Coordinates of C-alpha atoms in Angstrom, one line a residue:
X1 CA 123.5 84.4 118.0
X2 CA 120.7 82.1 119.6
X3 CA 120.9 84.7 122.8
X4 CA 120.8 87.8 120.1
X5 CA 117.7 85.9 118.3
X6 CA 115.9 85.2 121.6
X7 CA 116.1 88.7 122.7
X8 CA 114.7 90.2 119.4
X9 CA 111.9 88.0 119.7
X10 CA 111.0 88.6 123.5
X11 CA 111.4 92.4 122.2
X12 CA 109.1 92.2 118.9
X13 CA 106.7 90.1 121.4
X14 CA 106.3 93.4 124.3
X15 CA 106.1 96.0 121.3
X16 CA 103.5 94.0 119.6
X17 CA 102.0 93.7 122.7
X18 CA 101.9 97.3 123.6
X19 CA 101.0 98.0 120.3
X20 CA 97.5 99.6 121.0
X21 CA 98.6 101.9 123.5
X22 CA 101.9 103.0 121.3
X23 CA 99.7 103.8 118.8
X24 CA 97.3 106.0 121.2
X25 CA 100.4 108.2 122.1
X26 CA 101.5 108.3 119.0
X27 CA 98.1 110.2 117.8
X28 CA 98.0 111.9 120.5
X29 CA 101.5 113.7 119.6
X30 CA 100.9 114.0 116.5
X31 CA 97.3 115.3 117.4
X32 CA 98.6 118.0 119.3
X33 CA 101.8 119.1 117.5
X34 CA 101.2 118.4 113.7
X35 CA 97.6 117.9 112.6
X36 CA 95.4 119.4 115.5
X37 CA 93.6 121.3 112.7
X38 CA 93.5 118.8 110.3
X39 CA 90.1 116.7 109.8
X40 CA 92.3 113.6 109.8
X41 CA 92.3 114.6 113.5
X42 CA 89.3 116.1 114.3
X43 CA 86.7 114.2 112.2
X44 CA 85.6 110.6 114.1
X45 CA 85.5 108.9 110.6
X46 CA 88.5 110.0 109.4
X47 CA 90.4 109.5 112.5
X48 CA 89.3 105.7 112.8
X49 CA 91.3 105.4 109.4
X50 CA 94.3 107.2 110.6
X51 CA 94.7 104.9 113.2
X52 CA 93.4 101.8 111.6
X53 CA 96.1 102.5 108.8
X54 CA 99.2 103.8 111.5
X55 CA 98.6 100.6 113.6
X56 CA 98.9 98.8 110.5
X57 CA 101.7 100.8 109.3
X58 CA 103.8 100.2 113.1
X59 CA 103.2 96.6 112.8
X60 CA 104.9 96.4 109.2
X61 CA 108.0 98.2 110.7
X62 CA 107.6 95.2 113.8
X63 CA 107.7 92.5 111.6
X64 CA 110.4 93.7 109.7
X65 CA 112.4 94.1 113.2
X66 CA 111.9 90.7 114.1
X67 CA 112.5 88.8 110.9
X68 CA 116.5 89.8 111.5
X69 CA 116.9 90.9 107.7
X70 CA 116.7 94.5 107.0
X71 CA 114.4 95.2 104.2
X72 CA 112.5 98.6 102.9
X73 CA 109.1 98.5 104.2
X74 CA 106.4 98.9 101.9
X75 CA 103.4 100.4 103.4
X76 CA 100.2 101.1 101.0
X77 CA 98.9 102.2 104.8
X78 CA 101.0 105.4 104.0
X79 CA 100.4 106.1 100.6
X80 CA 97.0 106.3 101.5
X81 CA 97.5 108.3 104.7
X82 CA 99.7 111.0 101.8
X83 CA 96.7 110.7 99.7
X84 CA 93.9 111.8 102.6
X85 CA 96.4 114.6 103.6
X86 CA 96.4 116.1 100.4
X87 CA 92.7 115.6 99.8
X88 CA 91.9 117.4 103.2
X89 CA 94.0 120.5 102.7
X90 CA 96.7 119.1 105.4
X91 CA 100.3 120.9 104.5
X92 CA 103.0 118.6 103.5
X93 CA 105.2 120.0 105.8
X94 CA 102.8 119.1 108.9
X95 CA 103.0 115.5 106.9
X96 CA 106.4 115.1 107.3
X97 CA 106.5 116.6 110.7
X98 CA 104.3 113.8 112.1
X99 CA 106.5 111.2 110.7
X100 CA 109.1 112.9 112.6
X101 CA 107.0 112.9 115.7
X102 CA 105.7 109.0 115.1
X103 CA 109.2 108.4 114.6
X104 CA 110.5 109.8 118.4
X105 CA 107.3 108.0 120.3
X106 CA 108.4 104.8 118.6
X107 CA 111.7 105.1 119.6
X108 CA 111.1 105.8 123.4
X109 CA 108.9 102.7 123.2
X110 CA 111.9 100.3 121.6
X111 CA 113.6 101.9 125.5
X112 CA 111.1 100.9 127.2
X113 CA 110.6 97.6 125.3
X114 CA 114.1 97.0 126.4
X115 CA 114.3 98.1 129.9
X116 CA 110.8 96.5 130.4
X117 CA 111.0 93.4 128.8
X118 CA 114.1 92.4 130.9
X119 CA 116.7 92.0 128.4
X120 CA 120.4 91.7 129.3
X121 CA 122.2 94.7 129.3
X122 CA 124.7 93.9 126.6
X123 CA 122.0 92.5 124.4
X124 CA 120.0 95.1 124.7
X125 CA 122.5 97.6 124.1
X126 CA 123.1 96.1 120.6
X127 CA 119.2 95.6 119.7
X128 CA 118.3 99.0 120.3
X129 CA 121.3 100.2 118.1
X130 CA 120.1 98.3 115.5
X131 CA 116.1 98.9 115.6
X132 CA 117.2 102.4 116.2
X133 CA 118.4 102.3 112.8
X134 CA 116.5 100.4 111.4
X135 CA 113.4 102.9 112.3
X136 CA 115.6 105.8 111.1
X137 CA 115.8 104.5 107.6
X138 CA 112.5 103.5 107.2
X139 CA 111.2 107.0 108.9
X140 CA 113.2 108.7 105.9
X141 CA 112.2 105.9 103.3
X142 CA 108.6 106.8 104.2
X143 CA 108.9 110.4 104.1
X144 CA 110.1 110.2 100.5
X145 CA 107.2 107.8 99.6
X146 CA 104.7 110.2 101.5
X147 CA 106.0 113.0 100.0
X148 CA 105.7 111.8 96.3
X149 CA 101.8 110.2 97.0
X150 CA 101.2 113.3 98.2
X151 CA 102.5 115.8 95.0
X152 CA 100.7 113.4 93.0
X153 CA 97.7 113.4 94.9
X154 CA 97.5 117.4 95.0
X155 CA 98.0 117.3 91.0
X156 CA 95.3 114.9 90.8
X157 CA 92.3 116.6 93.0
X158 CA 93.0 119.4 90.7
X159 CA 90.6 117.8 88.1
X160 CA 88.7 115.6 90.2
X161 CA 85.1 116.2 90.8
X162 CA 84.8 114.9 93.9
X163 CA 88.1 116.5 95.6
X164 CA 86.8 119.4 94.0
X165 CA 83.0 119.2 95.9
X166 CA 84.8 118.2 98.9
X167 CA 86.9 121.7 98.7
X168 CA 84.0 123.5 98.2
X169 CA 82.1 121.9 101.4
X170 CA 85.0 122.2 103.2
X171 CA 85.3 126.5 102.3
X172 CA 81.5 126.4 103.5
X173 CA 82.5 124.7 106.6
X174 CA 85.4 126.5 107.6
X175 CA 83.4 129.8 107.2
X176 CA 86.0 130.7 104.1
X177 CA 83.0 130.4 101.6
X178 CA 79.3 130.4 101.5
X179 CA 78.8 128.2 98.2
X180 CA 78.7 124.3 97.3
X181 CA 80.4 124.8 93.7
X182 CA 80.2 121.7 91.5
X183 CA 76.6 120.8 93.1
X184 CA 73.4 122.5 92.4
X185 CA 72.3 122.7 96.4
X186 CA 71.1 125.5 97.9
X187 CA 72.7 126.6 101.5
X188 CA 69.5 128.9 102.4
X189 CA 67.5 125.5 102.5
X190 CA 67.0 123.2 106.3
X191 CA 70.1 120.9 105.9
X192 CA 70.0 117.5 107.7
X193 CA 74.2 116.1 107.8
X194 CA 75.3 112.5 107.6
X195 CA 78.9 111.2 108.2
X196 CA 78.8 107.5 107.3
X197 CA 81.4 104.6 106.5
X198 CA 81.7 101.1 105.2
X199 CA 78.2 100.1 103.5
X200 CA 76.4 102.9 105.2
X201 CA 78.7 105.6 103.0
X202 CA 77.8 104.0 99.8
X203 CA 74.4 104.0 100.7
X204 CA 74.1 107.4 101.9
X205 CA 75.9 108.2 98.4
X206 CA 73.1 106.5 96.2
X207 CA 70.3 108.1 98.3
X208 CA 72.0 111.4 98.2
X209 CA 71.8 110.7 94.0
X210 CA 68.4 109.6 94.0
X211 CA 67.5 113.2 96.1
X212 CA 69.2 115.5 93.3
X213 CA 69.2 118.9 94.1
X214 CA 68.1 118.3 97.2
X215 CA 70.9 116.4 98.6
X216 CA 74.8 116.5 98.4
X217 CA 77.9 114.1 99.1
X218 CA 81.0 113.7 98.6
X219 CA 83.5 110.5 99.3
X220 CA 86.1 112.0 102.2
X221 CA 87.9 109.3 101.9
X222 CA 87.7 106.1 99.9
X223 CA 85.1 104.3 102.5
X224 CA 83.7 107.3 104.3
X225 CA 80.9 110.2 103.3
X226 CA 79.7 113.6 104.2
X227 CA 76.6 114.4 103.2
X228 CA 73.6 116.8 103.6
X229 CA 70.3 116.6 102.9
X230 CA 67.4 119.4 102.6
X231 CA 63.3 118.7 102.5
X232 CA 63.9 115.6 104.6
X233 CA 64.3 115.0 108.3
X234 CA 67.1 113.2 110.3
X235 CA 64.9 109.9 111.0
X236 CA 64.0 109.9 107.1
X237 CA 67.5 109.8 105.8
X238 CA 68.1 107.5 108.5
X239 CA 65.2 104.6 107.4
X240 CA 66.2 105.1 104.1
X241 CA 69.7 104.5 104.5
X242 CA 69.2 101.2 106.9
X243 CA 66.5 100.2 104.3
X244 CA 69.8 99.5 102.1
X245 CA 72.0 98.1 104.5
X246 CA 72.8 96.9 108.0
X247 CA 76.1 97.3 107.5
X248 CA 78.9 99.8 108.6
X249 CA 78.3 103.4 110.7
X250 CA 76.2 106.5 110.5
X251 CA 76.0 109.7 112.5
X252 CA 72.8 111.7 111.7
X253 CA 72.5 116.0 112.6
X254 CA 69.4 117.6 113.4
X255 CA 67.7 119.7 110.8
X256 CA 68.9 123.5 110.8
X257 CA 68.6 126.5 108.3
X258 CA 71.0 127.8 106.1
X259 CA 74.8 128.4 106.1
X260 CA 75.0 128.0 110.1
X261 CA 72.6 125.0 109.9
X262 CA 74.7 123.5 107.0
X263 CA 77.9 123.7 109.8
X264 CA 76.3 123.0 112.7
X265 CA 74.2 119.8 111.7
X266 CA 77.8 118.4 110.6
X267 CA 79.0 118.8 113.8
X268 CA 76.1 116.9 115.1
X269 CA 76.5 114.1 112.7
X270 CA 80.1 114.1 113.6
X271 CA 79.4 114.1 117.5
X272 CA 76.6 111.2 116.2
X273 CA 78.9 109.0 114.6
X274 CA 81.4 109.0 117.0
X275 CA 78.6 107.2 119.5
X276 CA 77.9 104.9 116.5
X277 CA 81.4 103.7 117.0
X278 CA 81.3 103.3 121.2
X279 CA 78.1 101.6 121.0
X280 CA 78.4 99.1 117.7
X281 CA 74.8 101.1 116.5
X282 CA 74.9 101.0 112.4
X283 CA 72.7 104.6 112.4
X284 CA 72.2 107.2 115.2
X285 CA 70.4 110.5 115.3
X286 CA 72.2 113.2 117.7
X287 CA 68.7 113.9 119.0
X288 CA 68.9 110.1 120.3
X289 CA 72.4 110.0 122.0
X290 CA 72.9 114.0 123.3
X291 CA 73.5 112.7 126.4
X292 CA 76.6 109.8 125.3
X293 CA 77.8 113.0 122.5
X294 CA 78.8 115.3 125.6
X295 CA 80.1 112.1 128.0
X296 CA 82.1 110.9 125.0
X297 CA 83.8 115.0 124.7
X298 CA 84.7 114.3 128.5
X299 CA 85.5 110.7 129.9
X300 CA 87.1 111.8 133.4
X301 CA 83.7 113.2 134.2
X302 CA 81.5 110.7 132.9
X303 CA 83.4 108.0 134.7
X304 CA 83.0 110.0 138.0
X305 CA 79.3 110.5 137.5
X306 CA 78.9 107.2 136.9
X307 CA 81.1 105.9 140.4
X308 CA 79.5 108.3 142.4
X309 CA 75.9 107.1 141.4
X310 CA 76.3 103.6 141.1
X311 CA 79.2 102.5 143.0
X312 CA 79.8 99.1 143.2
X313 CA 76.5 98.4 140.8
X314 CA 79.2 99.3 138.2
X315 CA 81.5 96.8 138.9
X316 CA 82.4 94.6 135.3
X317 CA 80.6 91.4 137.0
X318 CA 78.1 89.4 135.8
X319 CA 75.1 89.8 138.7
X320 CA 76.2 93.6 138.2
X321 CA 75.2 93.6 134.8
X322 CA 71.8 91.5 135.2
X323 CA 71.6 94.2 138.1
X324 CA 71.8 97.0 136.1
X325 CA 69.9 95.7 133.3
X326 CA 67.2 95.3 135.7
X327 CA 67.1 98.4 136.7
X328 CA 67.0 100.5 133.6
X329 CA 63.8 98.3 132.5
X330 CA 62.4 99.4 136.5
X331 CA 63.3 103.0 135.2
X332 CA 62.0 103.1 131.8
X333 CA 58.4 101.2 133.1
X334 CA 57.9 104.3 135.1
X335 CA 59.4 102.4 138.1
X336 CA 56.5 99.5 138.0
X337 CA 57.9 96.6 139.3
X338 CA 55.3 94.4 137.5
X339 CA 55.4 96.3 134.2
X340 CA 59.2 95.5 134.7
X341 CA 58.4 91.6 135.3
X342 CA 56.7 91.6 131.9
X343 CA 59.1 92.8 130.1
X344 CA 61.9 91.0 131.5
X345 CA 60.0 87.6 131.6
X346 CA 60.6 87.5 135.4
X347 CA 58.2 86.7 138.0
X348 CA 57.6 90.7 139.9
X349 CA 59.3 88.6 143.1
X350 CA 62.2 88.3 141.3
X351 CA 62.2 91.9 139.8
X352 CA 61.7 92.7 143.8
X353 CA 64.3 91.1 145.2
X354 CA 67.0 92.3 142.2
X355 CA 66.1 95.8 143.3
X356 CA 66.7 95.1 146.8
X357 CA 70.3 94.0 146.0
X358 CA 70.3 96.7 143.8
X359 CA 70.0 99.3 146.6
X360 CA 73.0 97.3 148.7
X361 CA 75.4 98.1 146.1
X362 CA 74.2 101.9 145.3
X363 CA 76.2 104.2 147.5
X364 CA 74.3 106.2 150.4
X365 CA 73.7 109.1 148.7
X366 CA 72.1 107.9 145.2
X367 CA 68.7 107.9 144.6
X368 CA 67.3 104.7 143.3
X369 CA 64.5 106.5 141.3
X370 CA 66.8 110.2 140.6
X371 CA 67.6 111.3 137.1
X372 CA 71.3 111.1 138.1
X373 CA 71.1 107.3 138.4
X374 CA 69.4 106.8 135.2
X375 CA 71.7 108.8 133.5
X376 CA 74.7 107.1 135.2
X377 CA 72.9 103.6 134.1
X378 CA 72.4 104.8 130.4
X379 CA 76.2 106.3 130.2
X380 CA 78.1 103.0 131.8
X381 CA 78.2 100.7 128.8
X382 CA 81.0 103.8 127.3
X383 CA 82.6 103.9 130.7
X384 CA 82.8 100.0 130.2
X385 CA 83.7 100.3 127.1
X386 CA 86.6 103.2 127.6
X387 CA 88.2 100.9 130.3
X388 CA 86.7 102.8 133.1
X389 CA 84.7 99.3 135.2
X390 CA 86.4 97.7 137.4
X391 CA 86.4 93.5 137.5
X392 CA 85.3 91.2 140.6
X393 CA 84.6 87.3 141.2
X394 CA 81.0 86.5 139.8
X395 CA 78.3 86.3 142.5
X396 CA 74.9 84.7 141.7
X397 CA 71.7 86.9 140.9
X398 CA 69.3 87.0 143.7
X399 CA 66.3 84.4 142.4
X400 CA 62.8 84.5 143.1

């Protein structure tokens, strides 16, 4: 038994461990197969609260495995995941299918756990017959749960007014419809769209109010907003909404006119809000960050840009990163060494001899003062931040 206990807990200790990346494949299977056309997928607000609630939700069914007493587990993660579903038009049946899916990439993982973690063959033989089962029964407990949450939820948005703007927004957006029904906005106008979260959603909900006809929103989920806004520009509805709060993250389109703008502006405040989140910025216009929107739709690239033109001034060191900060501020002074120095508080022999080391560590080929390198420099903190630097010893700054 003390063997059989010791086991379970090296076990739960590797899938809690792993529990980040299980949950990445799990998405992405489920992405693919079930939900590719749902927003839950496809809309960077949303899809921070599907996997905020499935971690959550993978954990429960963890803890449960390694407390040795099978129970039910209760998860208000997927009630709420039933509830979005219905709200965004996702069919039941995909619902269910994804559970079904979730339920197969968990159980490769509880192999691998087991193979992995080193546990003795006969012990492991009996563990993985019991999580196995264990999963099972909660994969069909939660079905039933989802599937009830859901039927209620549908019966629900039948009478509420904001499920019932959100349908209407979403027939304009999926070019089924070409009127906003419960709110008096008019499509022909310049639209301006915000997604927005946390304190940031609630915000852009009571300016949206305060705007009247000119403005509509609607709560996507119970933290999150779309929104458009007409007779006001992107950097407007941006100062207004940080007037109110700090707090929380906004993606801001560009202005554009009628149906088509109405779309494409969401896009853009989709593709904006998604940077938000890689860069911990509380409100971001897509004219500021066109460059990180189209790195973020294709990481493999952007991390090869960024090797090719910095080379090993994007190794995850700290002289790499005073390097590099150095750098950008040479760039963005016009490449004025003692403009540079001023703004850095540095002496312009120090700001000198950084740039010198600088140029050891740029590969033959880049151009200290090209476009390429600057862009490379601007696009590395989301390579850093997507695990693409790599890590070295710390050497010391060059001094003055």
């Amino acid at each position: 038994m003390e063997t059989c206990t010791s086991s379970v807990s090296i076990f739960t200790d590797w899938l809690t461990q792993h529990l980040e990346e299980l949950v990445d494949d799990l998405l992405s299977v489920i992405g693919r197969d079930s939900i590719a056309a749902s927003p839950l997928y496809g809309d960077p607000a949303l899809q921070a609260v599907l996997r905020s609630e499935t971690t959550l939700l993978v954990a429960r069914i963890f803890k449960e495995l390694e407390s040795g007493l099978p129970s039910t587990v209760t998860s208000p993660e997927a009630r709420h995941i039933a509830r979005l579903a219905a709200l965004h038009g996702t069919p039941l049946d995909d619902v269910v299918n994804a559970h079904w899916e979730a339920y197969a990439v968990v159980q490769d993982a509880y192999f691998r756990a087991a193979k992995e973690a080193a546990i003795p063959p006969d012990s492991a033989l009996q563990l993985l017959r019991s999580a196995c089962r264990r999963l099972l029964e909660h994969t069909s407990g939660l079905i039933d749960t989802v599937t009830d949450e859901y039927m209620e939820a549908l019966r629900n948005n039948e009478t509420d007014e904001n499920a019932l703007r959100l349908h209407a927004v979403q027939a304009v957006l999926n070019e089924s419809g070409a009127q906003v029904g419960q709110a008096p906005y008019d499509l022909d106008a310049e639209h301006v769209a915000v997604v927005a979260s946390g304190a940031a959603a609630r915000a852009v909900s009571a300016y949206a109010r305060e705007r009247g006809p000119y403005a509509v929103a609607t709560f996507v989920d119970e933290d999150v907003v779309w929104a458009w806004f007409s007779s006001v520009g992107p950097r407007q509805v941006r100062d207004a909404v940080l007037a109110r709060t700090r707090s929380g993250e906004m993606g801001i389109g560009a202005a554009a006119k009628g149906v088509d703008g109405f779309r494409q502006s969401h896009r853009q405040a989709q593709a904006a809000y998604r940077v938000c989140g890689q860069t911990d910025q509380t409100g971001t216009c897509f004219a500021d960050v066109i460059p990180e929107s189209i790195a973020l739709a294709d990481l493999d690239s952007t991390r090869g840009l960024v090797q090719r033109q910095l080379g090993r001034l994007a190794l995850d060191g700290t002289r790499e990163a005073v390097l590099r900060e150095t750098m950008v501020v040479y760039l963005e002074s016009g490449q004025n060494a003692r403009a540079a120095a001023a703004k850095l508080g540095l002496t312009e022999r120090t700001v000198a001899n950084r740039l010198q080391a600088v140029r050891t560590l740029l590969p033959p080929s880049a151009e200290p003062s090209s476009l390429e390198l600057a862009l490379a420099l601007r696009l590395m903190p989301l390579v850093r931040r997507n695990g693409g630097a790599r890590t070295r010893r710390a050497d010391p700054v060059p001094a003055g």
